[in-house]
mmCIF file of N, CA and C in Angstrom:
data_model
loop_
_atom_site.group_PDB
_atom_site.id
_atom_site.type_symbol
_atom_site.label_atom_id
_atom_site.label_comp_id
_atom_site.label_asym_id
_atom_site.label_seq_id
_atom_site.Cartn_x
_atom_site.Cartn_y
_atom_site.Cartn_z
ATOM 1 N N THR A 166 48.839 100.839 118.256
ATOM 2 C CA THR A 166 50.058 101.247 118.923
ATOM 3 C C THR A 166 49.970 100.863 120.402
ATOM 4 N N PRO A 167 50.995 100.208 120.914
ATOM 5 C CA PRO A 167 50.971 99.840 122.342
ATOM 6 C C PRO A 167 50.924 101.076 123.233
ATOM 7 N N PRO A 168 50.242 100.979 124.366
ATOM 8 C CA PRO A 168 50.094 102.136 125.256
ATOM 9 C C PRO A 168 51.418 102.715 125.732
ATOM 10 N N ILE A 169 52.437 101.879 125.916
ATOM 11 C CA ILE A 169 53.726 102.398 126.399
ATOM 12 C C ILE A 169 54.354 103.313 125.349
ATOM 13 N N HIS A 170 54.147 103.006 124.056
ATOM 14 C CA HIS A 170 54.683 103.860 122.998
ATOM 15 C C HIS A 170 53.967 105.208 122.982
ATOM 16 N N VAL A 171 52.663 105.175 123.217
ATOM 17 C CA VAL A 171 51.890 106.411 123.262
ATOM 18 C C VAL A 171 52.340 107.258 124.456
ATOM 19 N N LEU A 172 52.520 106.614 125.608
ATOM 20 C CA LEU A 172 52.963 107.328 126.806
ATOM 21 C C LEU A 172 54.326 107.969 126.577
ATOM 22 N N ARG A 173 55.250 107.220 126.029
ATOM 23 C CA ARG A 173 56.595 107.764 125.775
ATOM 24 C C ARG A 173 56.539 108.925 124.786
ATOM 25 N N GLY A 174 55.707 108.797 123.762
ATOM 26 C CA GLY A 174 55.573 109.872 122.784
ATOM 27 C C GLY A 174 55.021 111.137 123.406
ATOM 28 N N LEU A 175 54.005 110.981 124.256
ATOM 29 C CA LEU A 175 53.430 112.149 124.931
ATOM 30 C C LEU A 175 54.449 112.806 125.856
ATOM 31 N N LEU A 176 55.187 112.005 126.606
ATOM 32 C CA LEU A 176 56.190 112.560 127.511
ATOM 33 C C LEU A 176 57.320 113.236 126.740
ATOM 34 N N ARG A 177 57.647 112.710 125.568
ATOM 35 C CA ARG A 177 58.674 113.335 124.727
ATOM 36 C C ARG A 177 58.222 114.718 124.271
ATOM 37 N N HIS A 178 56.955 114.834 123.901
ATOM 38 C CA HIS A 178 56.426 116.133 123.477
ATOM 39 C C HIS A 178 56.387 117.125 124.642
ATOM 40 N N VAL A 179 56.013 116.649 125.818
ATOM 41 C CA VAL A 179 55.982 117.525 126.991
ATOM 42 C C VAL A 179 57.390 117.984 127.329
ATOM 43 N N LYS A 180 58.357 117.080 127.224
ATOM 44 C CA LYS A 180 59.749 117.437 127.529
ATOM 45 C C LYS A 180 60.283 118.448 126.528
ATOM 46 N N SER A 181 60.007 118.239 125.250
ATOM 47 C CA SER A 181 60.523 119.170 124.239
ATOM 48 C C SER A 181 59.858 120.536 124.364
ATOM 49 N N ALA A 182 58.599 120.575 124.763
ATOM 50 C CA ALA A 182 57.926 121.855 124.964
ATOM 51 C C ALA A 182 58.453 122.546 126.218
ATOM 52 N N GLY A 183 58.872 121.777 127.209
ATOM 53 C CA GLY A 183 59.361 122.341 128.457
ATOM 54 C C GLY A 183 60.800 122.784 128.410
ATOM 55 N N GLU A 184 61.534 122.408 127.347
ATOM 56 C CA GLU A 184 62.935 122.798 127.269
ATOM 57 C C GLU A 184 63.101 124.300 127.134
ATOM 58 N N ALA A 185 62.091 124.969 126.627
ATOM 59 C CA ALA A 185 62.153 126.431 126.534
ATOM 60 C C ALA A 185 62.060 127.060 127.924
ATOM 61 N N ASP A 186 61.402 126.351 128.842
ATOM 62 C CA ASP A 186 61.256 126.837 130.215
ATOM 63 C C ASP A 186 62.342 126.197 131.071
ATOM 64 N N ALA A 187 63.280 126.979 131.552
ATOM 65 C CA ALA A 187 64.430 126.453 132.293
ATOM 66 C C ALA A 187 64.016 125.741 133.572
ATOM 67 N N SER A 188 62.962 126.192 134.235
ATOM 68 C CA SER A 188 62.558 125.564 135.493
ATOM 69 C C SER A 188 62.064 124.143 135.269
ATOM 70 N N ALA A 189 61.438 123.879 134.127
ATOM 71 C CA ALA A 189 60.938 122.533 133.854
ATOM 72 C C ALA A 189 62.087 121.562 133.646
ATOM 73 N N VAL A 190 63.187 122.037 133.087
ATOM 74 C CA VAL A 190 64.327 121.166 132.857
ATOM 75 C C VAL A 190 65.003 120.818 134.176
ATOM 76 N N VAL A 191 65.123 121.802 135.060
ATOM 77 C CA VAL A 191 65.783 121.572 136.340
ATOM 78 C C VAL A 191 64.953 120.611 137.196
ATOM 79 N N LEU A 192 63.652 120.823 137.245
ATOM 80 C CA LEU A 192 62.794 119.994 138.080
ATOM 81 C C LEU A 192 62.482 118.640 137.459
ATOM 82 N N LYS A 193 62.610 118.528 136.158
ATOM 83 C CA LYS A 193 62.266 117.320 135.408
ATOM 84 C C LYS A 193 60.840 116.881 135.705
ATOM 85 N N SER A 194 59.998 117.827 136.021
ATOM 86 C CA SER A 194 58.608 117.534 136.294
ATOM 87 C C SER A 194 57.795 118.767 135.934
ATOM 88 N N SER A 195 56.583 118.519 135.508
ATOM 89 C CA SER A 195 55.688 119.620 135.222
ATOM 90 C C SER A 195 54.272 119.136 135.521
ATOM 91 N N PRO A 196 53.345 120.055 135.695
ATOM 92 C CA PRO A 196 51.965 119.635 135.953
ATOM 93 C C PRO A 196 51.400 118.790 134.810
ATOM 94 N N THR A 197 51.773 119.121 133.584
ATOM 95 C CA THR A 197 51.278 118.351 132.437
ATOM 96 C C THR A 197 51.827 116.934 132.472
ATOM 97 N N ARG A 198 53.126 116.818 132.731
ATOM 98 C CA ARG A 198 53.755 115.485 132.792
ATOM 99 C C ARG A 198 53.130 114.662 133.917
ATOM 100 N N ASP A 199 52.942 115.282 135.076
ATOM 101 C CA ASP A 199 52.346 114.581 136.209
ATOM 102 C C ASP A 199 50.919 114.142 135.903
ATOM 103 N N PHE A 200 50.161 114.984 135.196
ATOM 104 C CA PHE A 200 48.793 114.630 134.831
ATOM 105 C C PHE A 200 48.766 113.432 133.891
ATOM 106 N N ILE A 201 49.635 113.441 132.887
ATOM 107 C CA ILE A 201 49.678 112.331 131.923
ATOM 108 C C ILE A 201 50.036 111.032 132.630
ATOM 109 N N LEU A 202 51.049 111.077 133.494
ATOM 110 C CA LEU A 202 51.444 109.871 134.219
ATOM 111 C C LEU A 202 50.329 109.379 135.143
ATOM 112 N N ALA A 203 49.629 110.298 135.800
ATOM 113 C CA ALA A 203 48.525 109.909 136.692
ATOM 114 C C ALA A 203 47.398 109.255 135.907
ATOM 115 N N GLN A 204 47.106 109.779 134.725
ATOM 116 C CA GLN A 204 46.038 109.193 133.906
ATOM 117 C C GLN A 204 46.415 107.785 133.444
ATOM 118 N N PHE A 205 47.660 107.597 133.023
ATOM 119 C CA PHE A 205 48.083 106.272 132.584
ATOM 120 C C PHE A 205 48.129 105.294 133.747
ATOM 121 N N ARG A 206 48.595 105.742 134.902
ATOM 122 C CA ARG A 206 48.637 104.856 136.070
ATOM 123 C C ARG A 206 47.227 104.530 136.560
ATOM 124 N N GLY A 207 46.329 105.511 136.505
ATOM 125 C CA GLY A 207 44.949 105.293 136.929
ATOM 126 C C GLY A 207 44.188 104.346 136.025
ATOM 127 N N SER A 208 44.589 104.268 134.756
ATOM 128 C CA SER A 208 43.877 103.387 133.828
ATOM 129 C C SER A 208 44.196 101.917 134.069
ATOM 130 N N LYS A 209 45.228 101.625 134.858
ATOM 131 C CA LYS A 209 45.546 100.229 135.184
ATOM 132 C C LYS A 209 44.454 99.596 136.038
ATOM 133 N N GLU A 210 43.730 100.425 136.782
ATOM 134 C CA GLU A 210 42.704 99.919 137.694
ATOM 135 C C GLU A 210 41.359 99.704 137.005
ATOM 136 N N LEU A 211 41.230 100.141 135.746
ATOM 137 C CA LEU A 211 39.968 99.983 135.040
ATOM 138 C C LEU A 211 39.733 98.520 134.671
ATOM 139 N N THR A 212 38.463 98.128 134.708
ATOM 140 C CA THR A 212 38.131 96.747 134.369
ATOM 141 C C THR A 212 37.299 96.650 133.099
ATOM 142 N N GLU A 213 36.524 97.680 132.793
ATOM 143 C CA GLU A 213 35.685 97.631 131.598
ATOM 144 C C GLU A 213 36.526 97.876 130.353
ATOM 145 N N SER A 214 36.379 96.983 129.390
ATOM 146 C CA SER A 214 37.202 97.097 128.182
ATOM 147 C C SER A 214 36.839 98.352 127.375
ATOM 148 N N GLN A 215 35.582 98.796 127.446
ATOM 149 C CA GLN A 215 35.191 99.995 126.707
ATOM 150 C C GLN A 215 35.906 101.232 127.256
ATOM 151 N N ASP A 216 36.000 101.338 128.572
ATOM 152 C CA ASP A 216 36.713 102.471 129.174
ATOM 153 C C ASP A 216 38.193 102.435 128.820
ATOM 154 N N ILE A 217 38.774 101.258 128.853
ATOM 155 C CA ILE A 217 40.192 101.113 128.526
ATOM 156 C C ILE A 217 40.435 101.515 127.081
ATOM 157 N N GLN A 218 39.594 101.020 126.164
ATOM 158 C CA GLN A 218 39.755 101.356 124.750
ATOM 159 C C GLN A 218 39.541 102.844 124.495
ATOM 160 N N ARG A 219 38.580 103.435 125.196
ATOM 161 C CA ARG A 219 38.308 104.864 125.016
ATOM 162 C C ARG A 219 39.510 105.705 125.461
ATOM 163 N N ARG A 220 40.106 105.359 126.586
ATOM 164 C CA ARG A 220 41.273 106.103 127.077
ATOM 165 C C ARG A 220 42.480 105.924 126.156
ATOM 166 N N ARG A 221 42.674 104.699 125.669
ATOM 167 C CA ARG A 221 43.795 104.453 124.758
ATOM 168 C C ARG A 221 43.619 105.239 123.462
ATOM 169 N N LYS A 222 42.387 105.254 122.963
ATOM 170 C CA LYS A 222 42.121 105.987 121.723
ATOM 171 C C LYS A 222 42.314 107.485 121.938
ATOM 172 N N LEU A 223 41.867 108.006 123.056
ATOM 173 C CA LEU A 223 42.040 109.421 123.365
ATOM 174 C C LEU A 223 43.522 109.789 123.445
ATOM 175 N N ALA A 224 44.303 108.953 124.126
ATOM 176 C CA ALA A 224 45.747 109.223 124.246
ATOM 177 C C ALA A 224 46.423 109.155 122.883
ATOM 178 N N PHE A 225 46.062 108.158 122.072
ATOM 179 C CA PHE A 225 46.663 108.024 120.744
ATOM 180 C C PHE A 225 46.278 109.197 119.850
ATOM 181 N N ASP A 226 45.006 109.612 119.907
ATOM 182 C CA ASP A 226 44.563 110.760 119.109
ATOM 183 C C ASP A 226 45.300 112.036 119.521
ATOM 184 N N PHE A 227 45.521 112.214 120.823
ATOM 185 C CA PHE A 227 46.233 113.394 121.293
ATOM 186 C C PHE A 227 47.686 113.373 120.833
ATOM 187 N N LEU A 228 48.319 112.201 120.890
ATOM 188 C CA LEU A 228 49.698 112.078 120.415
ATOM 189 C C LEU A 228 49.780 112.396 118.928
ATOM 190 N N THR A 229 48.847 111.884 118.153
ATOM 191 C CA THR A 229 48.822 112.154 116.717
ATOM 192 C C THR A 229 48.638 113.644 116.453
ATOM 193 N N LEU A 230 47.759 114.282 117.216
ATOM 194 C CA LEU A 230 47.542 115.723 117.077
ATOM 195 C C LEU A 230 48.828 116.496 117.356
ATOM 196 N N LYS A 231 49.526 116.157 118.445
ATOM 197 C CA LYS A 231 50.773 116.847 118.787
ATOM 198 C C LYS A 231 51.822 116.659 117.691
ATOM 199 N N GLN A 232 51.918 115.449 117.145
ATOM 200 C CA GLN A 232 52.894 115.198 116.085
ATOM 201 C C GLN A 232 52.544 115.976 114.826
ATOM 202 N N ASP A 233 51.272 116.004 114.492
ATOM 203 C CA ASP A 233 50.849 116.732 113.293
ATOM 204 C C ASP A 233 51.064 118.238 113.442
ATOM 205 N N LEU A 234 50.806 118.770 114.635
ATOM 206 C CA LEU A 234 51.030 120.193 114.855
ATOM 207 C C LEU A 234 52.514 120.550 114.791
ATOM 208 N N ALA A 235 53.358 119.675 115.316
ATOM 209 C CA ALA A 235 54.810 119.918 115.241
ATOM 210 C C ALA A 235 55.277 119.885 113.787
ATOM 211 N N GLU A 236 54.758 118.945 113.007
ATOM 212 C CA GLU A 236 55.122 118.864 111.594
ATOM 213 C C GLU A 236 54.609 120.089 110.833
ATOM 214 N N ARG A 237 53.415 120.529 111.166
ATOM 215 C CA ARG A 237 52.862 121.717 110.510
ATOM 216 C C ARG A 237 53.714 122.953 110.811
ATOM 217 N N GLU A 238 54.146 123.092 112.057
ATOM 218 C CA GLU A 238 54.992 124.221 112.431
ATOM 219 C C GLU A 238 56.313 124.185 111.665
ATOM 220 N N ARG A 239 56.885 122.982 111.525
ATOM 221 C CA ARG A 239 58.140 122.839 110.788
ATOM 222 C C ARG A 239 57.946 123.214 109.329
ATOM 223 N N LEU A 240 56.851 122.783 108.737
ATOM 224 C CA LEU A 240 56.582 123.100 107.333
ATOM 225 C C LEU A 240 56.305 124.586 107.143
ATOM 226 N N GLN A 241 55.636 125.208 108.097
ATOM 227 C CA GLN A 241 55.394 126.646 107.998
ATOM 228 C C GLN A 241 56.700 127.426 108.040
ATOM 229 N N LYS A 242 57.642 126.972 108.853
ATOM 230 C CA LYS A 242 58.951 127.630 108.891
ATOM 231 C C LYS A 242 59.646 127.520 107.543
ATOM 232 N N LEU A 243 59.518 126.367 106.917
ATOM 233 C CA LEU A 243 60.121 126.206 105.588
ATOM 234 C C LEU A 243 59.437 127.118 104.573
ATOM 235 N N ASP A 244 58.116 127.244 104.680
ATOM 236 C CA ASP A 244 57.377 128.083 103.740
ATOM 237 C C ASP A 244 57.684 129.564 103.917
ATOM 238 N N THR A 245 58.077 129.955 105.111
ATOM 239 C CA THR A 245 58.351 131.373 105.343
ATOM 240 C C THR A 245 59.769 131.768 104.963
ATOM 241 N N GLY A 246 60.489 130.869 104.359
ATOM 242 C CA GLY A 246 61.800 131.227 103.850
ATOM 243 C C GLY A 246 62.963 130.741 104.681
ATOM 244 N N ALA A 247 62.856 129.563 105.250
ATOM 245 C CA ALA A 247 63.978 129.030 106.021
ATOM 246 C C ALA A 247 65.187 128.805 105.124
ATOM 247 N N GLU A 248 64.931 128.545 103.839
ATOM 248 C CA GLU A 248 66.060 128.334 102.926
ATOM 249 C C GLU A 248 66.870 129.616 102.741
ATOM 250 N N VAL A 249 66.246 130.773 102.995
ATOM 251 C CA VAL A 249 66.961 132.046 102.916
ATOM 252 C C VAL A 249 67.641 132.346 104.254
ATOM 253 N N GLN A 250 66.979 131.974 105.344
ATOM 254 C CA GLN A 250 67.503 132.270 106.672
ATOM 255 C C GLN A 250 68.633 131.332 107.083
ATOM 256 N N LEU A 251 68.592 130.089 106.607
ATOM 257 C CA LEU A 251 69.585 129.097 107.010
ATOM 258 C C LEU A 251 70.609 128.894 105.900
ATOM 259 N N SER A 252 71.808 128.521 106.302
ATOM 260 C CA SER A 252 72.857 128.258 105.321
ATOM 261 C C SER A 252 72.564 126.926 104.611
ATOM 262 N N PRO A 253 73.107 126.725 103.423
ATOM 263 C CA PRO A 253 72.913 125.445 102.731
ATOM 264 C C PRO A 253 73.407 124.252 103.552
ATOM 265 N N LYS A 254 74.496 124.466 104.296
ATOM 266 C CA LYS A 254 75.028 123.388 105.136
ATOM 267 C C LYS A 254 74.027 123.011 106.232
ATOM 268 N N GLU A 255 73.401 124.016 106.867
ATOM 269 C CA GLU A 255 72.413 123.747 107.912
ATOM 270 C C GLU A 255 71.168 123.086 107.331
ATOM 271 N N MET A 256 70.749 123.503 106.149
ATOM 272 C CA MET A 256 69.599 122.865 105.501
ATOM 273 C C MET A 256 69.895 121.397 105.209
ATOM 274 N N SER A 257 71.103 121.105 104.750
ATOM 275 C CA SER A 257 71.504 119.720 104.477
ATOM 276 C C SER A 257 71.547 118.904 105.757
ATOM 277 N N ARG A 258 72.075 119.520 106.828
ATOM 278 C CA ARG A 258 72.140 118.818 108.107
ATOM 279 C C ARG A 258 70.744 118.465 108.615
ATOM 280 N N ARG A 259 69.820 119.421 108.503
ATOM 281 C CA ARG A 259 68.448 119.170 108.963
ATOM 282 C C ARG A 259 67.744 118.120 108.114
ATOM 283 N N ALA A 260 67.960 118.154 106.807
ATOM 284 C CA ALA A 260 67.354 117.159 105.924
ATOM 285 C C ALA A 260 67.887 115.766 106.259
ATOM 286 N N ALA A 261 69.168 115.660 106.509
ATOM 287 C CA ALA A 261 69.760 114.371 106.872
ATOM 288 C C ALA A 261 69.214 113.890 108.219
ATOM 289 N N ALA A 262 69.064 114.808 109.164
ATOM 290 C CA ALA A 262 68.547 114.440 110.482
ATOM 291 C C ALA A 262 67.109 113.939 110.390
ATOM 292 N N ARG A 263 66.297 114.541 109.515
ATOM 293 C CA ARG A 263 64.910 114.070 109.340
ATOM 294 C C ARG A 263 64.882 112.655 108.793
ATOM 295 N N ALA A 264 65.904 112.298 107.994
ATOM 296 C CA ALA A 264 65.975 110.959 107.429
ATOM 297 C C ALA A 264 66.690 109.983 108.360
ATOM 298 N N GLY A 265 67.136 110.470 109.521
ATOM 299 C CA GLY A 265 67.806 109.611 110.481
ATOM 300 C C GLY A 265 69.288 109.449 110.197
ATOM 301 N N LEU A 266 69.858 110.352 109.440
ATOM 302 C CA LEU A 266 71.263 110.280 109.089
ATOM 303 C C LEU A 266 72.035 111.419 109.741
ATOM 304 N N GLN A 267 73.346 111.284 109.741
ATOM 305 C CA GLN A 267 74.204 112.340 110.283
ATOM 306 C C GLN A 267 75.256 112.644 109.233
ATOM 307 N N LEU A 268 75.405 113.921 108.909
ATOM 308 C CA LEU A 268 76.395 114.310 107.913
ATOM 309 C C LEU A 268 77.799 114.061 108.449
ATOM 310 N N PRO A 269 78.696 113.600 107.602
ATOM 311 C CA PRO A 269 80.070 113.388 108.062
ATOM 312 C C PRO A 269 80.778 114.728 108.264
ATOM 313 N N ASP A 270 81.797 114.709 109.098
ATOM 314 C CA ASP A 270 82.614 115.912 109.292
ATOM 315 C C ASP A 270 83.449 116.126 108.042
ATOM 316 N N LEU A 271 83.425 117.339 107.551
ATOM 317 C CA LEU A 271 84.191 117.658 106.355
ATOM 318 C C LEU A 271 85.600 118.067 106.725
ATOM 319 N N ASN A 272 86.453 118.043 105.746
ATOM 320 C CA ASN A 272 87.821 118.504 105.927
ATOM 321 C C ASN A 272 87.768 119.975 106.348
ATOM 322 N N PRO A 273 88.427 120.363 107.438
ATOM 323 C CA PRO A 273 88.365 121.774 107.878
ATOM 324 C C PRO A 273 88.836 122.749 106.816
ATOM 325 N N ASP A 274 89.764 122.342 105.957
ATOM 326 C CA ASP A 274 90.240 123.232 104.895
ATOM 327 C C ASP A 274 89.129 123.526 103.910
ATOM 328 N N LEU A 275 88.277 122.554 103.645
ATOM 329 C CA LEU A 275 87.165 122.776 102.713
ATOM 330 C C LEU A 275 86.107 123.686 103.301
ATOM 331 N N GLU A 276 85.897 123.605 104.617
ATOM 332 C CA GLU A 276 84.863 124.423 105.257
ATOM 333 C C GLU A 276 85.237 125.902 105.251
ATOM 334 N N LYS A 277 86.514 126.218 105.257
ATOM 335 C CA LYS A 277 86.940 127.621 105.238
ATOM 336 C C LYS A 277 86.583 128.301 103.930
ATOM 337 N N ASN A 278 86.565 127.540 102.850
ATOM 338 C CA ASN A 278 86.291 128.106 101.538
ATOM 339 C C ASN A 278 84.806 128.337 101.290
ATOM 340 N N THR A 279 83.942 127.726 102.050
ATOM 341 C CA THR A 279 82.500 127.873 101.810
ATOM 342 C C THR A 279 81.919 129.033 102.545
#
């Protein structure tokens, strides 16, 4: 995976985690985001290929860990009865979104009956 993809993925995870904190959204900066950017910018000055490969592997492993933990959390929510907590329409919308699709808008008359 190219380093820019790993960097973007890490920043996406930091942003999504910071959305719960209103101050992080307003400032569009956080200590974690600044640390990640500093590490990636600092690695441009490295000359030894072993150090470069080690940092890239560490960043990729961390990104994979964050993605796996997010997927695990999503699956745990499903296991705890999300199908009971969410409406069938919301479950369908989420399933379509996971597949990269968007449900079409239904006729408003049909939605009143459901």
